[in-house]
Amino acid sequence: MKKDKSRFFQDVYEVVRLIPEGRVTSYGAIANYLGTKGSARMVGWAMNNSFSEVDSVPAHRVVNRNGLLTGKNHFATPTLMQELLEKEGIKVKNDQIQHFDSYFWDPAIEIGF
DNA sequence: TTTTTGACGATTC
DNA sequence: AGAATCGCCAAAA
């Protein structure tokens, strides 16, 4: 294979793309799944680059560990993220996901293998 | 190559 | 309990 250098971003895109609808995860959870739990911020950075990716990365399903739509400001519109989440059946109140713990989708657990 | 940043997280004050 | 600060890590300038 050729491109095996910075697969970090690619890995992030892949994991985020695997997030089922109606489910959300946190940056730290993804980073943890990648093995670099300390690089939760990098996941967010990858999201920023995700807009340049050809693949549509459902970044709206990725929120911080508090279930807060911290990255909404980086979307086309700061309301787009909440709109998408609500469209998938996720209740968002004041940029805060309701029942976040119930919607939480951890790749390390759901995928695990 | 060095410095800065950055959509987080946990800890400390 | 809320706010501020430090720590991690990797990419972009």
PDB file of C-alpha atoms (C1' of nucleotides) in Angstrom:
ATOM      1  CA  MET A   1       0.000   0.000   0.000  1.00  0.00           C
ATOM      2  CA  LYS A   2       1.041   3.540  -0.367  1.00  0.00           C
ATOM      3  CA  LYS A   3      -0.604   6.130   1.775  1.00  0.00           C
ATOM      4  CA  ASP A   4      -0.178   4.947   5.322  1.00  0.00           C
ATOM      5  CA  LYS A   5       1.255   8.051   6.838  1.00  0.00           C
ATOM      6  CA  SER A   6      -1.407  10.204   8.401  1.00  0.00           C
ATOM      7  CA  ARG A   7      -4.201   7.726   8.556  1.00  0.00           C
ATOM      8  CA  PHE A   8      -5.352   9.474  11.697  1.00  0.00           C
ATOM      9  CA  PHE A   9      -7.708  11.746   9.818  1.00  0.00           C
ATOM     10  CA  GLN A  10      -8.826   8.949   7.531  1.00  0.00           C
ATOM     11  CA  ASP A  11      -9.482   6.778  10.521  1.00  0.00           C
ATOM     12  CA  VAL A  12     -11.551   9.490  12.087  1.00  0.00           C
ATOM     13  CA  TYR A  13     -13.590   9.916   8.932  1.00  0.00           C
ATOM     14  CA  GLU A  14     -14.161   6.198   8.723  1.00  0.00           C
ATOM     15  CA  VAL A  15     -15.303   5.851  12.303  1.00  0.00           C
ATOM     16  CA  VAL A  16     -17.552   8.888  12.140  1.00  0.00           C
ATOM     17  CA  ARG A  17     -19.067   7.542   8.950  1.00  0.00           C
ATOM     18  CA  LEU A  18     -19.902   4.349  10.810  1.00  0.00           C
ATOM     19  CA  ILE A  19     -21.994   6.193  13.329  1.00  0.00           C
ATOM     20  CA  PRO A  20     -25.586   4.999  12.876  1.00  0.00           C
ATOM     21  CA  GLU A  21     -28.374   7.509  12.570  1.00  0.00           C
ATOM     22  CA  GLY A  22     -29.944   8.611  15.783  1.00  0.00           C
ATOM     23  CA  ARG A  23     -26.681   8.061  17.559  1.00  0.00           C
ATOM     24  CA  VAL A  24     -23.921  10.384  18.652  1.00  0.00           C
ATOM     25  CA  THR A  25     -20.431  10.044  19.976  1.00  0.00           C
ATOM     26  CA  SER A  26     -17.767  12.175  21.516  1.00  0.00           C
ATOM     27  CA  TYR A  27     -14.407  13.274  20.194  1.00  0.00           C
ATOM     28  CA  GLY A  28     -12.671  11.527  23.047  1.00  0.00           C
ATOM     29  CA  ALA A  29     -14.508   8.266  22.322  1.00  0.00           C
ATOM     30  CA  ILE A  30     -13.306   8.302  18.726  1.00  0.00           C
ATOM     31  CA  ALA A  31      -9.812   9.241  19.746  1.00  0.00           C
ATOM     32  CA  ASN A  32      -9.886   6.497  22.311  1.00  0.00           C
ATOM     33  CA  TYR A  33     -10.943   4.011  19.662  1.00  0.00           C
ATOM     34  CA  LEU A  34      -8.053   5.124  17.505  1.00  0.00           C
ATOM     35  CA  GLY A  35      -5.767   4.513  20.425  1.00  0.00           C
ATOM     36  CA  THR A  36      -4.945   8.170  20.853  1.00  0.00           C
ATOM     37  CA  LYS A  37      -7.432   9.088  23.515  1.00  0.00           C
ATOM     38  CA  GLY A  38      -5.427  12.151  24.381  1.00  0.00           C
ATOM     39  CA  SER A  39      -5.938  13.514  20.901  1.00  0.00           C
ATOM     40  CA  ALA A  40      -9.625  14.251  21.189  1.00  0.00           C
ATOM     41  CA  ARG A  41      -8.871  17.687  19.805  1.00  0.00           C
ATOM     42  CA  MET A  42      -7.353  16.128  16.730  1.00  0.00           C
ATOM     43  CA  VAL A  43     -10.676  14.489  15.984  1.00  0.00           C
ATOM     44  CA  GLY A  44     -12.243  17.893  15.830  1.00  0.00           C
ATOM     45  CA  TRP A  45      -9.408  19.085  13.656  1.00  0.00           C
ATOM     46  CA  ALA A  46     -10.012  16.182  11.338  1.00  0.00           C
ATOM     47  CA  MET A  47     -13.614  17.240  11.098  1.00  0.00           C
ATOM     48  CA  ASN A  48     -12.510  20.614   9.931  1.00  0.00           C
ATOM     49  CA  ASN A  49     -10.573  18.914   7.164  1.00  0.00           C
ATOM     50  CA  SER A  50     -13.497  16.561   6.548  1.00  0.00           C
ATOM     51  CA  PHE A  51     -15.137  19.339   4.570  1.00  0.00           C
ATOM     52  CA  SER A  52     -12.345  18.932   2.077  1.00  0.00           C
ATOM     53  CA  GLU A  53     -12.890  15.212   1.930  1.00  0.00           C
ATOM     54  CA  VAL A  54     -14.972  13.702  -0.819  1.00  0.00           C
ATOM     55  CA  ASP A  55     -16.780  11.582   1.716  1.00  0.00           C
ATOM     56  CA  SER A  56     -19.628  13.118   3.593  1.00  0.00           C
ATOM     57  CA  VAL A  57     -18.666  12.914   7.214  1.00  0.00           C
ATOM     58  CA  PRO A  58     -21.650  13.238   9.558  1.00  0.00           C
ATOM     59  CA  ALA A  59     -19.792  15.552  11.874  1.00  0.00           C
ATOM     60  CA  HIS A  60     -23.098  16.593  13.346  1.00  0.00           C
ATOM     61  CA  ARG A  61     -23.146  13.243  15.114  1.00  0.00           C
ATOM     62  CA  VAL A  62     -19.924  14.064  16.853  1.00  0.00           C
ATOM     63  CA  VAL A  63     -20.111  16.224  19.924  1.00  0.00           C
ATOM     64  CA  ASN A  64     -17.963  16.786  22.930  1.00  0.00           C
ATOM     65  CA  ARG A  65     -18.106  14.574  25.989  1.00  0.00           C
ATOM     66  CA  ASN A  66     -20.722  16.833  27.539  1.00  0.00           C
ATOM     67  CA  GLY A  67     -23.131  16.193  24.677  1.00  0.00           C
ATOM     68  CA  LEU A  68     -22.797  19.830  23.747  1.00  0.00           C
ATOM     69  CA  LEU A  69     -22.782  20.929  20.124  1.00  0.00           C
ATOM     70  CA  THR A  70     -19.471  22.646  20.448  1.00  0.00           C
ATOM     71  CA  GLY A  71     -18.661  22.351  16.757  1.00  0.00           C
ATOM     72  CA  LYS A  72     -21.948  23.709  15.515  1.00  0.00           C
ATOM     73  CA  ASN A  73     -20.193  26.971  14.878  1.00  0.00           C
ATOM     74  CA  HIS A  74     -18.063  25.288  12.232  1.00  0.00           C
ATOM     75  CA  PHE A  75     -20.946  24.075  10.160  1.00  0.00           C
ATOM     76  CA  ALA A  76     -22.434  25.896   7.219  1.00  0.00           C
ATOM     77  CA  THR A  77     -24.782  27.416   9.733  1.00  0.00           C
ATOM     78  CA  PRO A  78     -24.624  27.121  13.525  1.00  0.00           C
ATOM     79  CA  THR A  79     -28.144  25.755  13.468  1.00  0.00           C
ATOM     80  CA  LEU A  80     -27.478  23.131  10.823  1.00  0.00           C
ATOM     81  CA  MET A  81     -25.954  20.743  13.316  1.00  0.00           C
ATOM     82  CA  GLN A  82     -28.919  20.862  15.626  1.00  0.00           C
ATOM     83  CA  GLU A  83     -31.318  20.579  12.715  1.00  0.00           C
ATOM     84  CA  LEU A  84     -29.616  17.435  11.480  1.00  0.00           C
ATOM     85  CA  LEU A  85     -29.587  15.885  14.923  1.00  0.00           C
ATOM     86  CA  GLU A  86     -33.238  16.629  15.503  1.00  0.00           C
ATOM     87  CA  LYS A  87     -34.020  15.274  12.076  1.00  0.00           C
ATOM     88  CA  GLU A  88     -32.512  11.970  13.155  1.00  0.00           C
ATOM     89  CA  GLY A  89     -34.697  11.906  16.240  1.00  0.00           C
ATOM     90  CA  ILE A  90     -32.204  13.383  18.647  1.00  0.00           C
ATOM     91  CA  LYS A  91     -33.570  16.008  20.977  1.00  0.00           C
ATOM     92  CA  VAL A  92     -31.340  19.019  21.237  1.00  0.00           C
ATOM     93  CA  LYS A  93     -32.043  21.731  23.747  1.00  0.00           C
ATOM     94  CA  ASN A  94     -29.957  24.846  23.956  1.00  0.00           C
ATOM     95  CA  ASP A  95     -27.137  23.168  22.002  1.00  0.00           C
ATOM     96  CA  GLN A  96     -27.277  20.365  24.522  1.00  0.00           C
ATOM     97  CA  ILE A  97     -28.284  16.851  23.478  1.00  0.00           C
ATOM     98  CA  GLN A  98     -31.017  15.443  25.655  1.00  0.00           C
ATOM     99  CA  HIS A  99     -30.567  11.881  26.895  1.00  0.00           C
ATOM    100  CA  PHE A 100     -27.067  12.124  25.531  1.00  0.00           C
ATOM    101  CA  ASP A 101     -26.081   9.043  27.465  1.00  0.00           C
ATOM    102  CA  SER A 102     -28.831   7.079  25.696  1.00  0.00           C
ATOM    103  CA  TYR A 103     -27.740   8.274  22.258  1.00  0.00           C
ATOM    104  CA  PHE A 104     -24.072   7.816  22.998  1.00  0.00           C
ATOM    105  CA  TRP A 105     -22.397   5.498  20.511  1.00  0.00           C
ATOM    106  CA  ASP A 106     -18.973   4.293  21.434  1.00  0.00           C
ATOM    107  CA  PRO A 107     -17.029   2.704  18.540  1.00  0.00           C
ATOM    108  CA  ALA A 108     -14.805   0.895  20.995  1.00  0.00           C
ATOM    109  CA  ILE A 109     -17.930  -0.819  22.305  1.00  0.00           C
ATOM    110  CA  GLU A 110     -20.266  -0.981  19.315  1.00  0.00           C
ATOM    111  CA  ILE A 111     -17.521  -2.052  16.987  1.00  0.00           C
ATOM    112  CA  GLY A 112     -15.115  -3.366  19.563  1.00  0.00           C
ATOM    113  CA  PHE A 113     -13.848  -5.830  17.028  1.00  0.00           C
TER     114      PHE A 113
ATOM    115  C1'  DT B   1      12.430  22.351  11.672  1.00  0.00           C
ATOM    116  C1'  DT B   2      10.051  25.231  14.995  1.00  0.00           C
ATOM    117  C1'  DT B   3       5.929  27.474  16.470  1.00  0.00           C
ATOM    118  C1'  DT B   4       1.056  27.967  16.773  1.00  0.00           C
ATOM    119  C1'  DT B   5      -3.232  26.284  16.907  1.00  0.00           C
ATOM    120  C1'  DG B   6      -7.242  23.789  17.768  1.00  0.00           C
ATOM    121  C1'  DA B   7     -14.959  21.376  16.779  1.00  0.00           C
ATOM    122  C1'  DC B   8     -11.362  18.290  23.922  1.00  0.00           C
ATOM    123  C1'  DG B   9     -10.723  16.512  28.491  1.00  0.00           C
ATOM    124  C1'  DA B  10      -9.525  16.422  33.020  1.00  0.00           C
ATOM    125  C1'  DT B  11      -7.873  18.869  36.961  1.00  0.00           C
ATOM    126  C1'  DT B  12      -7.361  22.729  39.877  1.00  0.00           C
ATOM    127  C1'  DC B  13      -8.717  27.163  41.898  1.00  0.00           C
TER     128       DC B  13
ATOM    129  C1'  DA C   1     -20.751  24.634  41.427  1.00  0.00           C
ATOM    130  C1'  DG C   2     -18.588  27.427  38.065  1.00  0.00           C
ATOM    131  C1'  DA C   3     -14.466  29.217  35.796  1.00  0.00           C
ATOM    132  C1'  DA C   4      -9.818  29.030  34.552  1.00  0.00           C
ATOM    133  C1'  DT C   5      -5.751  26.482  33.463  1.00  0.00           C
ATOM    134  C1'  DC C   6      -2.818  22.646  32.098  1.00  0.00           C
ATOM    135  C1'  DG C   7      -2.090  18.628  29.484  1.00  0.00           C
ATOM    136  C1'  DC C   8      -2.158  15.556  24.963  1.00  0.00           C
ATOM    137  C1'  DC C   9      -1.355  15.061  20.293  1.00  0.00           C
ATOM    138  C1'  DA C  10      -1.004  15.829  15.571  1.00  0.00           C
ATOM    139  C1'  DA C  11      -1.298  18.886  11.475  1.00  0.00           C
ATOM    140  C1'  DA C  12      -0.653  23.437   9.154  1.00  0.00           C
ATOM    141  C1'  DA C  13       1.993  27.769   8.453  1.00  0.00           C
TER     142       DA C  13
END
